[in-house]
Amino acid sequence: MRKPKVAFYWNASCGGCEEAVVDLGLDILKVVEAVDIVLWPVALDFKYKHIETMKDGEIAVSFINGAIRTQEQENITKLLRRKSKLVVAFGSCAHLGGIPGLANFWDAEQIFNTVYKSLPSVQNPEGVIPKTNVNVDGYELTLPEFYDTVKTLDQVVDVDYYLPGCAPPPDLIMGALTSILENKLPEKCSVFAPDKSLCDTCPRGENKPQKLSIKKFQRIHMVQPDPRKCFLEQGIFCLGPATRSGCGERCINANMPCRGCFGPIKGTVDQGDKILSAIASLAEARTEQEEKTLFDSLEDVAGQSYMYSLPSSLLHRKRKEV
Ligand code: SF4
Ligand code: SF4
Ligand code: SF4
């Protein structure tokens, strides 16, 4: 019997989502037995031309991690979309833009100027920056275009399902693989994780007072948080109210607040906006001065609220100066 063909691909990614596949441990043997892997750049030496020669829809499912930052990533993603019956956005970067998406607070020129010219460790007196075409000794060398704006996978191609998390936990990956292989698929565009907020499943929720109020925020590295109390109750920014459950409360159990990597809960369009309105409703400030003190203590509010979701938000990116 022919096995279903499966592709794994990475775009703008840290490699952690590839690790997550390896973290399946012995279960990876079940995957390898059940499917025929046709592309997996981190582990196997297939070439793009192998994919180009396939029939459209020949790959059963492509798991694509990472955000879209370059022309090459966009091209390969579109190729995989054409050749695949299903495309799954694997991990926060593909789902929401993720950590690479924080670059949308700047543009390509600002990033190149910082990385190639102004960083203290850089020696670049001629101010050379990467170009898409350069001629060296009569040979034309090319690099993919580096876009101004980081995009989510579904801003470039049609996506069938989403596996959330930075990186997705092994139980959710196996659950998604099993649903696909057994053809027990949820509604198109579903997220393979529960439709609940993290606060609904967080063990600290039980001890949370009926009415929370925040007078001042504290950064996590400046305090020793009480491991039983809700982070918000302690004035520590936690994205639990605006974040989907399903990670096993990984950060909370390590006494760290949630940063939102599972993305918004169903029905929420903008995760950052959701947490900001939740925080605003908990803020306790009777005067303008108290209000200023409270919000001044909330450092890097945009970065914290949109840590994983800026490209997928209503804003997409910081507005460019004109
Ligand atoms: S989702 Fe997290 S682990 Fe996966 S590529 Fe992005 S940053 Fe890395
Ligand atoms: S805000 Fe954070 S710590 Fe508090 S209940 Fe929600 S997830 Fe748990
Ligand atoms: S607690 Fe939040 S940031 Fe941590 S893994 Fe879970 S969803 Fe992601």
mmCIF file of C-alpha atoms and ligand atoms in Angstrom:
data_model
loop_
_atom_site.group_PDB
_atom_site.id
_atom_site.type_symbol
_atom_site.label_atom_id
_atom_site.label_comp_id
_atom_site.label_asym_id
_atom_site.label_seq_id
_atom_site.Cartn_x
_atom_site.Cartn_y
_atom_site.Cartn_z
ATOM 1 C CA MET A 1 0.000 0.000 0.000
ATOM 2 C CA ARG A 2 1.266 3.491 -0.862
ATOM 3 C CA LYS A 3 1.972 5.673 2.147
ATOM 4 C CA PRO A 4 0.721 9.285 2.224
ATOM 5 C CA LYS A 5 3.429 11.773 1.304
ATOM 6 C CA VAL A 6 4.297 14.370 3.942
ATOM 7 C CA ALA A 7 6.530 17.461 3.735
ATOM 8 C CA PHE A 8 8.097 19.482 6.543
ATOM 9 C CA TYR A 9 9.406 22.924 5.663
ATOM 10 C CA TRP A 10 10.822 25.920 7.525
ATOM 11 C CA ASN A 11 10.631 29.587 6.659
ATOM 12 C CA ALA A 12 11.724 32.401 9.026
ATOM 13 C CA SER A 13 12.160 30.132 12.005
ATOM 14 C CA CYS A 14 14.545 29.434 14.885
ATOM 15 C CA GLY A 15 14.642 25.679 14.269
ATOM 16 C CA GLY A 16 12.690 24.969 17.471
ATOM 17 C CA CYS A 17 9.715 23.648 15.520
ATOM 18 C CA GLU A 18 12.023 21.147 13.806
ATOM 19 C CA GLU A 19 13.222 20.150 17.276
ATOM 20 C CA ALA A 20 9.602 19.660 18.281
ATOM 21 C CA VAL A 21 9.247 16.978 15.592
ATOM 22 C CA VAL A 22 12.389 15.262 16.880
ATOM 23 C CA ASP A 23 10.976 15.620 20.425
ATOM 24 C CA LEU A 24 8.245 13.175 19.445
ATOM 25 C CA GLY A 25 10.820 10.648 20.667
ATOM 26 C CA LEU A 26 9.891 7.065 19.882
ATOM 27 C CA ASP A 27 6.601 8.257 18.362
ATOM 28 C CA ILE A 28 8.611 9.593 15.431
ATOM 29 C CA LEU A 29 9.165 5.957 14.409
ATOM 30 C CA LYS A 30 5.376 5.526 14.129
ATOM 31 C CA VAL A 31 5.259 8.644 11.924
ATOM 32 C CA VAL A 32 8.088 7.427 9.697
ATOM 33 C CA GLU A 33 6.356 4.042 9.383
ATOM 34 C CA ALA A 34 3.009 5.579 8.465
ATOM 35 C CA VAL A 35 4.135 8.243 5.970
ATOM 36 C CA ASP A 36 6.598 8.867 3.181
ATOM 37 C CA ILE A 37 8.552 12.061 3.990
ATOM 38 C CA VAL A 38 9.294 13.899 0.735
ATOM 39 C CA LEU A 39 10.848 17.118 2.042
ATOM 40 C CA TRP A 40 12.511 17.952 5.364
ATOM 41 C CA PRO A 41 15.460 20.322 4.825
ATOM 42 C CA VAL A 42 16.709 20.104 8.413
ATOM 43 C CA ALA A 43 17.129 16.335 8.271
ATOM 44 C CA LEU A 44 17.009 14.940 4.734
ATOM 45 C CA ASP A 45 18.631 16.028 1.478
ATOM 46 C CA PHE A 46 15.688 16.377 -0.887
ATOM 47 C CA LYS A 47 15.851 19.090 -3.527
ATOM 48 C CA TYR A 48 13.180 21.584 -4.521
ATOM 49 C CA LYS A 49 13.216 20.055 -8.011
ATOM 50 C CA HIS A 50 11.854 16.792 -6.481
ATOM 51 C CA ILE A 51 8.817 18.750 -5.338
ATOM 52 C CA GLU A 52 8.510 20.684 -8.627
ATOM 53 C CA THR A 53 8.207 17.408 -10.586
ATOM 54 C CA MET A 54 5.319 16.126 -8.438
ATOM 55 C CA LYS A 55 1.685 16.308 -9.508
ATOM 56 C CA ASP A 56 -0.472 19.014 -7.944
ATOM 57 C CA GLY A 57 -2.028 17.688 -4.721
ATOM 58 C CA GLU A 58 0.343 14.702 -4.614
ATOM 59 C CA ILE A 59 1.571 15.514 -1.085
ATOM 60 C CA ALA A 60 -1.050 14.607 1.532
ATOM 61 C CA VAL A 61 0.034 17.292 3.984
ATOM 62 C CA SER A 62 2.762 19.915 4.315
ATOM 63 C CA PHE A 63 3.669 21.081 7.808
ATOM 64 C CA ILE A 64 5.194 24.528 7.363
ATOM 65 C CA ASN A 65 6.813 26.371 10.240
ATOM 66 C CA GLY A 66 8.256 29.875 10.345
ATOM 67 C CA ALA A 67 6.956 33.215 9.147
ATOM 68 C CA ILE A 68 7.372 34.547 5.603
ATOM 69 C CA ARG A 69 10.207 37.058 5.413
ATOM 70 C CA THR A 70 11.896 36.480 2.022
ATOM 71 C CA GLN A 71 10.987 35.915 -1.611
ATOM 72 C CA GLU A 72 12.398 32.362 -1.488
ATOM 73 C CA GLN A 73 10.171 31.483 1.476
ATOM 74 C CA GLU A 74 7.148 32.828 -0.363
ATOM 75 C CA ASN A 75 8.032 30.883 -3.538
ATOM 76 C CA ILE A 76 8.581 27.531 -1.779
ATOM 77 C CA THR A 77 5.466 28.003 0.341
ATOM 78 C CA LYS A 78 3.392 28.618 -2.805
ATOM 79 C CA LEU A 79 4.979 25.556 -4.458
ATOM 80 C CA LEU A 80 4.120 23.379 -1.448
ATOM 81 C CA ARG A 81 0.583 24.752 -1.388
ATOM 82 C CA ARG A 82 0.111 23.718 -5.014
ATOM 83 C CA LYS A 83 1.522 20.237 -4.450
ATOM 84 C CA SER A 84 -0.327 19.545 -1.155
ATOM 85 C CA LYS A 85 -3.871 18.529 -0.325
ATOM 86 C CA LEU A 86 -3.505 20.042 3.151
ATOM 87 C CA VAL A 87 -1.271 22.749 4.539
ATOM 88 C CA VAL A 88 -0.791 23.044 8.304
ATOM 89 C CA ALA A 89 0.719 26.199 9.805
ATOM 90 C CA PHE A 90 3.085 24.637 12.324
ATOM 91 C CA GLY A 91 3.997 26.743 15.357
ATOM 92 C CA SER A 92 3.529 30.366 16.365
ATOM 93 C CA CYS A 93 5.714 31.878 13.632
ATOM 94 C CA ALA A 94 3.671 30.326 10.805
ATOM 95 C CA HIS A 95 0.373 30.781 12.698
ATOM 96 C CA LEU A 96 0.799 34.370 13.937
ATOM 97 C CA GLY A 97 4.176 35.705 12.736
ATOM 98 C CA GLY A 98 5.761 34.814 16.086
ATOM 99 C CA ILE A 99 9.014 36.218 17.409
ATOM 100 C CA PRO A 100 10.378 37.013 13.878
ATOM 101 C CA GLY A 101 7.217 39.085 13.450
ATOM 102 C CA LEU A 102 8.425 41.529 16.118
ATOM 103 C CA ALA A 103 10.636 42.864 13.294
ATOM 104 C CA ASN A 104 7.460 44.529 11.982
ATOM 105 C CA PHE A 105 8.204 47.312 14.458
ATOM 106 C CA TRP A 106 10.925 48.273 11.927
ATOM 107 C CA ASP A 107 11.448 47.948 8.182
ATOM 108 C CA ALA A 108 14.093 46.236 6.038
ATOM 109 C CA GLU A 109 16.270 49.332 5.702
ATOM 110 C CA GLN A 110 16.334 49.951 9.464
ATOM 111 C CA ILE A 111 17.131 46.280 10.127
ATOM 112 C CA PHE A 112 19.981 46.205 7.587
ATOM 113 C CA ASN A 113 21.412 49.480 8.902
ATOM 114 C CA THR A 114 21.445 48.100 12.447
ATOM 115 C CA VAL A 115 22.715 44.606 11.665
ATOM 116 C CA TYR A 116 25.286 45.468 8.986
ATOM 117 C CA LYS A 117 26.360 48.980 9.949
ATOM 118 C CA SER A 118 25.680 50.322 13.425
ATOM 119 C CA LEU A 119 26.011 47.408 15.861
ATOM 120 C CA PRO A 120 29.099 47.943 18.070
ATOM 121 C CA SER A 121 30.578 44.582 17.005
ATOM 122 C CA VAL A 122 30.295 45.356 13.262
ATOM 123 C CA GLN A 123 33.328 46.406 11.181
ATOM 124 C CA ASN A 124 31.928 47.493 7.813
ATOM 125 C CA PRO A 125 33.667 50.735 6.715
ATOM 126 C CA GLU A 126 32.293 50.468 3.163
ATOM 127 C CA GLY A 127 28.738 50.068 4.449
ATOM 128 C CA VAL A 128 28.088 46.906 2.410
ATOM 129 C CA ILE A 129 24.621 45.476 2.824
ATOM 130 C CA PRO A 130 23.115 42.361 1.158
ATOM 131 C CA LYS A 131 21.755 42.895 -2.356
ATOM 132 C CA THR A 132 19.508 40.653 -4.413
ATOM 133 C CA ASN A 133 22.003 40.692 -7.330
ATOM 134 C CA VAL A 134 25.748 41.162 -7.297
ATOM 135 C CA ASN A 135 28.368 40.530 -9.963
ATOM 136 C CA VAL A 136 31.583 38.890 -8.763
ATOM 137 C CA ASP A 137 34.317 38.225 -11.361
ATOM 138 C CA GLY A 138 31.729 38.077 -14.119
ATOM 139 C CA TYR A 139 29.422 35.733 -12.223
ATOM 140 C CA GLU A 140 25.994 36.900 -11.112
ATOM 141 C CA LEU A 141 25.213 35.950 -7.492
ATOM 142 C CA THR A 142 21.669 36.241 -6.207
ATOM 143 C CA LEU A 143 19.978 36.389 -2.823
ATOM 144 C CA PRO A 144 16.239 36.260 -2.178
ATOM 145 C CA GLU A 145 14.567 39.614 -1.574
ATOM 146 C CA PHE A 146 14.273 40.492 2.127
ATOM 147 C CA TYR A 147 10.790 41.933 2.620
ATOM 148 C CA ASP A 148 9.904 44.984 4.664
ATOM 149 C CA THR A 149 7.114 43.155 6.429
ATOM 150 C CA VAL A 150 6.986 39.691 8.009
ATOM 151 C CA LYS A 151 3.839 37.769 7.072
ATOM 152 C CA THR A 152 1.977 34.831 8.573
ATOM 153 C CA LEU A 153 1.562 31.721 6.437
ATOM 154 C CA ASP A 154 -2.112 32.446 5.769
ATOM 155 C CA GLN A 155 -1.259 35.929 4.480
ATOM 156 C CA VAL A 156 0.574 34.186 1.614
ATOM 157 C CA VAL A 157 -1.315 30.924 0.937
ATOM 158 C CA ASP A 158 -4.545 29.237 1.925
ATOM 159 C CA VAL A 159 -3.996 27.353 5.211
ATOM 160 C CA ASP A 160 -6.142 24.371 6.214
ATOM 161 C CA TYR A 161 -5.172 23.951 9.884
ATOM 162 C CA TYR A 162 -3.060 25.516 12.594
ATOM 163 C CA LEU A 163 -0.823 23.820 15.153
ATOM 164 C CA PRO A 164 -0.159 26.521 17.753
ATOM 165 C CA GLY A 165 2.748 27.039 20.123
ATOM 166 C CA CYS A 166 6.387 28.011 20.290
ATOM 167 C CA ALA A 167 6.988 25.196 19.661
ATOM 168 C CA PRO A 168 3.842 23.006 19.476
ATOM 169 C CA PRO A 169 3.919 20.346 22.212
ATOM 170 C CA PRO A 170 4.418 16.685 21.149
ATOM 171 C CA ASP A 171 0.904 15.563 22.233
ATOM 172 C CA LEU A 172 -0.726 18.181 19.980
ATOM 173 C CA ILE A 173 1.569 17.268 17.069
ATOM 174 C CA MET A 174 0.704 13.571 17.410
ATOM 175 C CA GLY A 175 -2.996 14.446 17.793
ATOM 176 C CA ALA A 176 -2.919 16.483 14.582
ATOM 177 C CA LEU A 177 -0.994 13.801 12.674
ATOM 178 C CA THR A 178 -3.417 11.117 13.853
ATOM 179 C CA SER A 179 -6.483 13.179 12.855
ATOM 180 C CA ILE A 180 -4.994 13.721 9.397
ATOM 181 C CA LEU A 181 -3.873 10.132 8.844
ATOM 182 C CA GLU A 182 -7.204 8.724 10.088
ATOM 183 C CA ASN A 183 -9.091 11.349 8.100
ATOM 184 C CA LYS A 184 -10.916 12.554 11.218
ATOM 185 C CA LEU A 185 -10.433 16.178 10.456
ATOM 186 C CA PRO A 186 -12.056 19.092 12.275
ATOM 187 C CA GLU A 187 -13.669 21.998 10.444
ATOM 188 C CA LYS A 188 -11.309 23.730 7.985
ATOM 189 C CA CYS A 189 -9.152 26.465 9.553
ATOM 190 C CA SER A 190 -9.423 24.892 13.011
ATOM 191 C CA VAL A 191 -6.624 25.244 15.515
ATOM 192 C CA PHE A 192 -5.482 21.885 16.879
ATOM 193 C CA ALA A 193 -5.924 22.973 20.531
ATOM 194 C CA PRO A 194 -8.862 23.522 22.917
ATOM 195 C CA ASP A 195 -11.216 26.466 22.448
ATOM 196 C CA LYS A 196 -10.593 27.759 25.976
ATOM 197 C CA SER A 197 -8.471 30.517 27.397
ATOM 198 C CA LEU A 198 -5.337 29.654 29.340
ATOM 199 C CA CYS A 199 -6.910 31.234 32.442
ATOM 200 C CA ASP A 200 -9.663 28.582 32.229
ATOM 201 C CA THR A 201 -7.145 25.779 32.680
ATOM 202 C CA CYS A 202 -4.440 27.549 34.697
ATOM 203 C CA PRO A 203 -4.024 26.055 38.186
ATOM 204 C CA ARG A 204 -3.555 29.566 39.590
ATOM 205 C CA GLY A 205 -7.029 30.528 38.399
ATOM 206 C CA GLU A 206 -8.541 28.715 41.402
ATOM 207 C CA ASN A 207 -6.794 31.044 43.863
ATOM 208 C CA LYS A 208 -7.579 34.174 41.869
ATOM 209 C CA PRO A 209 -9.631 36.726 43.857
ATOM 210 C CA GLN A 210 -13.116 37.529 42.517
ATOM 211 C CA LYS A 211 -12.039 41.067 41.746
ATOM 212 C CA LEU A 212 -8.523 41.729 40.558
ATOM 213 C CA SER A 213 -7.039 45.183 40.537
ATOM 214 C CA ILE A 214 -3.603 46.285 39.423
ATOM 215 C CA LYS A 215 -1.960 49.434 40.774
ATOM 216 C CA LYS A 216 1.530 48.929 39.372
ATOM 217 C CA PHE A 217 3.281 46.436 37.078
ATOM 218 C CA GLN A 218 6.523 44.660 37.892
ATOM 219 C CA ARG A 219 8.906 42.925 35.483
ATOM 220 C CA ILE A 220 9.279 39.220 36.172
ATOM 221 C CA HIS A 221 13.070 39.424 36.595
ATOM 222 C CA MET A 222 12.747 42.082 39.310
ATOM 223 C CA VAL A 223 10.643 40.007 41.728
ATOM 224 C CA GLN A 224 10.266 36.536 43.168
ATOM 225 C CA PRO A 225 6.706 35.679 42.183
ATOM 226 C CA ASP A 226 4.563 33.627 44.544
ATOM 227 C CA PRO A 227 4.174 30.288 42.675
ATOM 228 C CA ARG A 228 0.562 29.871 43.856
ATOM 229 C CA LYS A 229 -0.822 33.293 42.982
ATOM 230 C CA CYS A 230 -2.087 34.545 39.638
ATOM 231 C CA PHE A 231 0.593 36.659 37.935
ATOM 232 C CA LEU A 232 -1.820 39.489 37.246
ATOM 233 C CA GLU A 233 -2.741 39.565 40.934
ATOM 234 C CA GLN A 234 0.985 40.162 41.572
ATOM 235 C CA GLY A 235 1.126 42.957 38.980
ATOM 236 C CA ILE A 236 3.041 40.802 36.487
ATOM 237 C CA PHE A 237 1.938 40.989 32.857
ATOM 238 C CA CYS A 238 0.433 37.627 31.838
ATOM 239 C CA LEU A 239 -1.317 36.999 28.514
ATOM 240 C CA GLY A 240 -3.410 34.133 29.923
ATOM 241 C CA PRO A 241 -6.766 35.933 29.528
ATOM 242 C CA ALA A 242 -6.115 36.471 25.787
ATOM 243 C CA THR A 243 -4.376 33.181 24.979
ATOM 244 C CA ARG A 244 -5.619 29.786 23.889
ATOM 245 C CA SER A 245 -5.107 26.880 26.249
ATOM 246 C CA GLY A 246 -3.487 23.555 25.308
ATOM 247 C CA CYS A 247 0.204 24.005 26.091
ATOM 248 C CA GLY A 248 -0.026 22.243 29.446
ATOM 249 C CA GLU A 249 0.578 25.608 31.176
ATOM 250 C CA ARG A 250 4.275 25.180 30.426
ATOM 251 C CA CYS A 251 5.427 28.652 31.459
ATOM 252 C CA ILE A 252 3.072 28.975 34.427
ATOM 253 C CA ASN A 253 4.382 25.682 35.848
ATOM 254 C CA ALA A 254 7.907 27.068 35.543
ATOM 255 C CA ASN A 255 6.746 30.171 37.469
ATOM 256 C CA MET A 256 6.848 32.360 34.377
ATOM 257 C CA PRO A 257 3.891 34.344 33.019
ATOM 258 C CA CYS A 258 2.299 33.433 29.702
ATOM 259 C CA ARG A 259 3.651 35.357 26.681
ATOM 260 C CA GLY A 260 0.840 34.288 24.393
ATOM 261 C CA CYS A 261 2.482 31.787 22.030
ATOM 262 C CA PHE A 262 -0.724 29.773 21.503
ATOM 263 C CA GLY A 263 -2.376 32.809 19.982
ATOM 264 C CA PRO A 264 -5.827 34.248 20.521
ATOM 265 C CA ILE A 265 -8.846 32.276 21.585
ATOM 266 C CA LYS A 266 -11.567 31.550 19.028
ATOM 267 C CA GLY A 267 -13.493 34.655 18.046
ATOM 268 C CA THR A 268 -10.698 37.057 19.027
ATOM 269 C CA VAL A 269 -9.247 38.883 16.066
ATOM 270 C CA ASP A 270 -6.427 40.714 17.811
ATOM 271 C CA GLN A 271 -4.655 39.094 20.762
ATOM 272 C CA GLY A 272 -2.745 42.241 21.762
ATOM 273 C CA ASP A 273 -5.885 44.345 21.728
ATOM 274 C CA LYS A 274 -7.668 41.698 23.825
ATOM 275 C CA ILE A 275 -4.998 41.640 26.554
ATOM 276 C CA LEU A 276 -4.801 45.427 26.613
ATOM 277 C CA SER A 277 -8.530 45.766 27.128
ATOM 278 C CA ALA A 278 -8.400 43.062 29.857
ATOM 279 C CA ILE A 279 -5.533 44.905 31.581
ATOM 280 C CA ALA A 280 -7.317 48.251 31.262
ATOM 281 C CA SER A 281 -10.372 46.794 32.990
ATOM 282 C CA LEU A 282 -8.182 45.617 35.914
ATOM 283 C CA ALA A 283 -6.225 48.843 36.248
ATOM 284 C CA GLU A 284 -6.869 50.687 39.478
ATOM 285 C CA ALA A 285 -6.086 54.361 39.204
ATOM 286 C CA ARG A 286 -8.246 57.088 40.654
ATOM 287 C CA THR A 287 -6.309 60.069 39.374
ATOM 288 C CA GLU A 288 -4.514 60.909 36.163
ATOM 289 C CA GLN A 289 -1.196 60.712 38.046
ATOM 290 C CA GLU A 290 -1.991 57.200 39.359
ATOM 291 C CA GLU A 291 -2.976 56.201 35.838
ATOM 292 C CA LYS A 292 0.341 57.522 34.491
ATOM 293 C CA THR A 293 2.302 55.693 37.215
ATOM 294 C CA LEU A 294 0.456 52.478 36.422
ATOM 295 C CA PHE A 295 0.971 52.573 32.657
ATOM 296 C CA ASP A 296 4.556 53.902 32.913
ATOM 297 C CA SER A 297 5.345 50.772 34.932
ATOM 298 C CA LEU A 298 4.169 48.626 32.021
ATOM 299 C CA GLU A 299 7.362 48.643 29.950
ATOM 300 C CA ASP A 300 7.413 47.832 26.224
ATOM 301 C CA VAL A 301 3.657 47.539 26.134
ATOM 302 C CA ALA A 302 3.509 46.872 22.368
ATOM 303 C CA GLY A 303 6.265 44.256 22.496
ATOM 304 C CA GLN A 304 4.662 42.461 25.447
ATOM 305 C CA SER A 305 1.111 42.559 24.101
ATOM 306 C CA TYR A 306 2.053 41.465 20.571
ATOM 307 C CA MET A 307 5.070 39.293 21.394
ATOM 308 C CA TYR A 308 3.891 36.495 19.098
ATOM 309 C CA SER A 309 1.078 38.016 17.117
ATOM 310 C CA LEU A 310 2.038 41.348 15.529
ATOM 311 C CA PRO A 311 1.863 40.220 11.842
ATOM 312 C CA SER A 312 -1.502 38.501 12.442
ATOM 313 C CA SER A 313 -2.949 41.490 14.308
ATOM 314 C CA LEU A 314 -5.174 44.159 12.849
ATOM 315 C CA LEU A 315 -2.102 46.408 12.743
ATOM 316 C CA HIS A 316 0.174 43.871 10.903
ATOM 317 C CA ARG A 317 3.128 46.175 11.453
ATOM 318 C CA LYS A 318 4.159 49.556 12.802
ATOM 319 C CA ARG A 319 3.006 52.238 10.389
ATOM 320 C CA LYS A 320 5.840 53.372 8.167
ATOM 321 C CA GLU A 321 7.013 56.978 8.425
ATOM 322 C CA VAL A 322 6.157 58.931 5.275
HETATM 323 S S1 SF4 B 1 7.267 28.911 16.727
HETATM 324 FE FE1 SF4 B 1 8.917 29.150 18.220
HETATM 325 S S2 SF4 B 1 10.036 27.241 18.072
HETATM 326 FE FE2 SF4 B 1 8.804 27.404 16.209
HETATM 327 S S3 SF4 B 1 10.145 28.424 14.723
HETATM 328 FE FE3 SF4 B 1 8.944 30.000 15.725
HETATM 329 S S4 SF4 B 1 10.281 30.740 17.381
HETATM 330 FE FE4 SF4 B 1 11.061 28.734 16.749
HETATM 331 S S1 SF4 B 2 -3.627 35.545 34.263
HETATM 332 FE FE1 SF4 B 2 -1.970 34.066 34.009
HETATM 333 S S2 SF4 B 2 -1.496 33.339 36.088
HETATM 334 FE FE2 SF4 B 2 -3.501 34.350 36.160
HETATM 335 S S3 SF4 B 2 -4.983 32.700 35.894
HETATM 336 FE FE3 SF4 B 2 -4.587 33.564 33.863
HETATM 337 S S4 SF4 B 2 -2.934 32.315 33.015
HETATM 338 FE FE4 SF4 B 2 -3.005 31.925 35.226
HETATM 339 S S1 SF4 B 3 2.074 29.485 28.970
HETATM 340 FE FE1 SF4 B 3 1.645 30.858 27.251
HETATM 341 S S2 SF4 B 3 3.654 31.379 26.375
HETATM 342 FE FE2 SF4 B 3 3.928 29.580 27.720
HETATM 343 S S3 SF4 B 3 3.731 27.815 26.346
HETATM 344 FE FE3 SF4 B 3 1.698 28.203 27.189
HETATM 345 S S4 SF4 B 3 0.684 29.568 25.680
HETATM 346 FE FE4 SF4 B 3 2.886 29.595 25.265
#
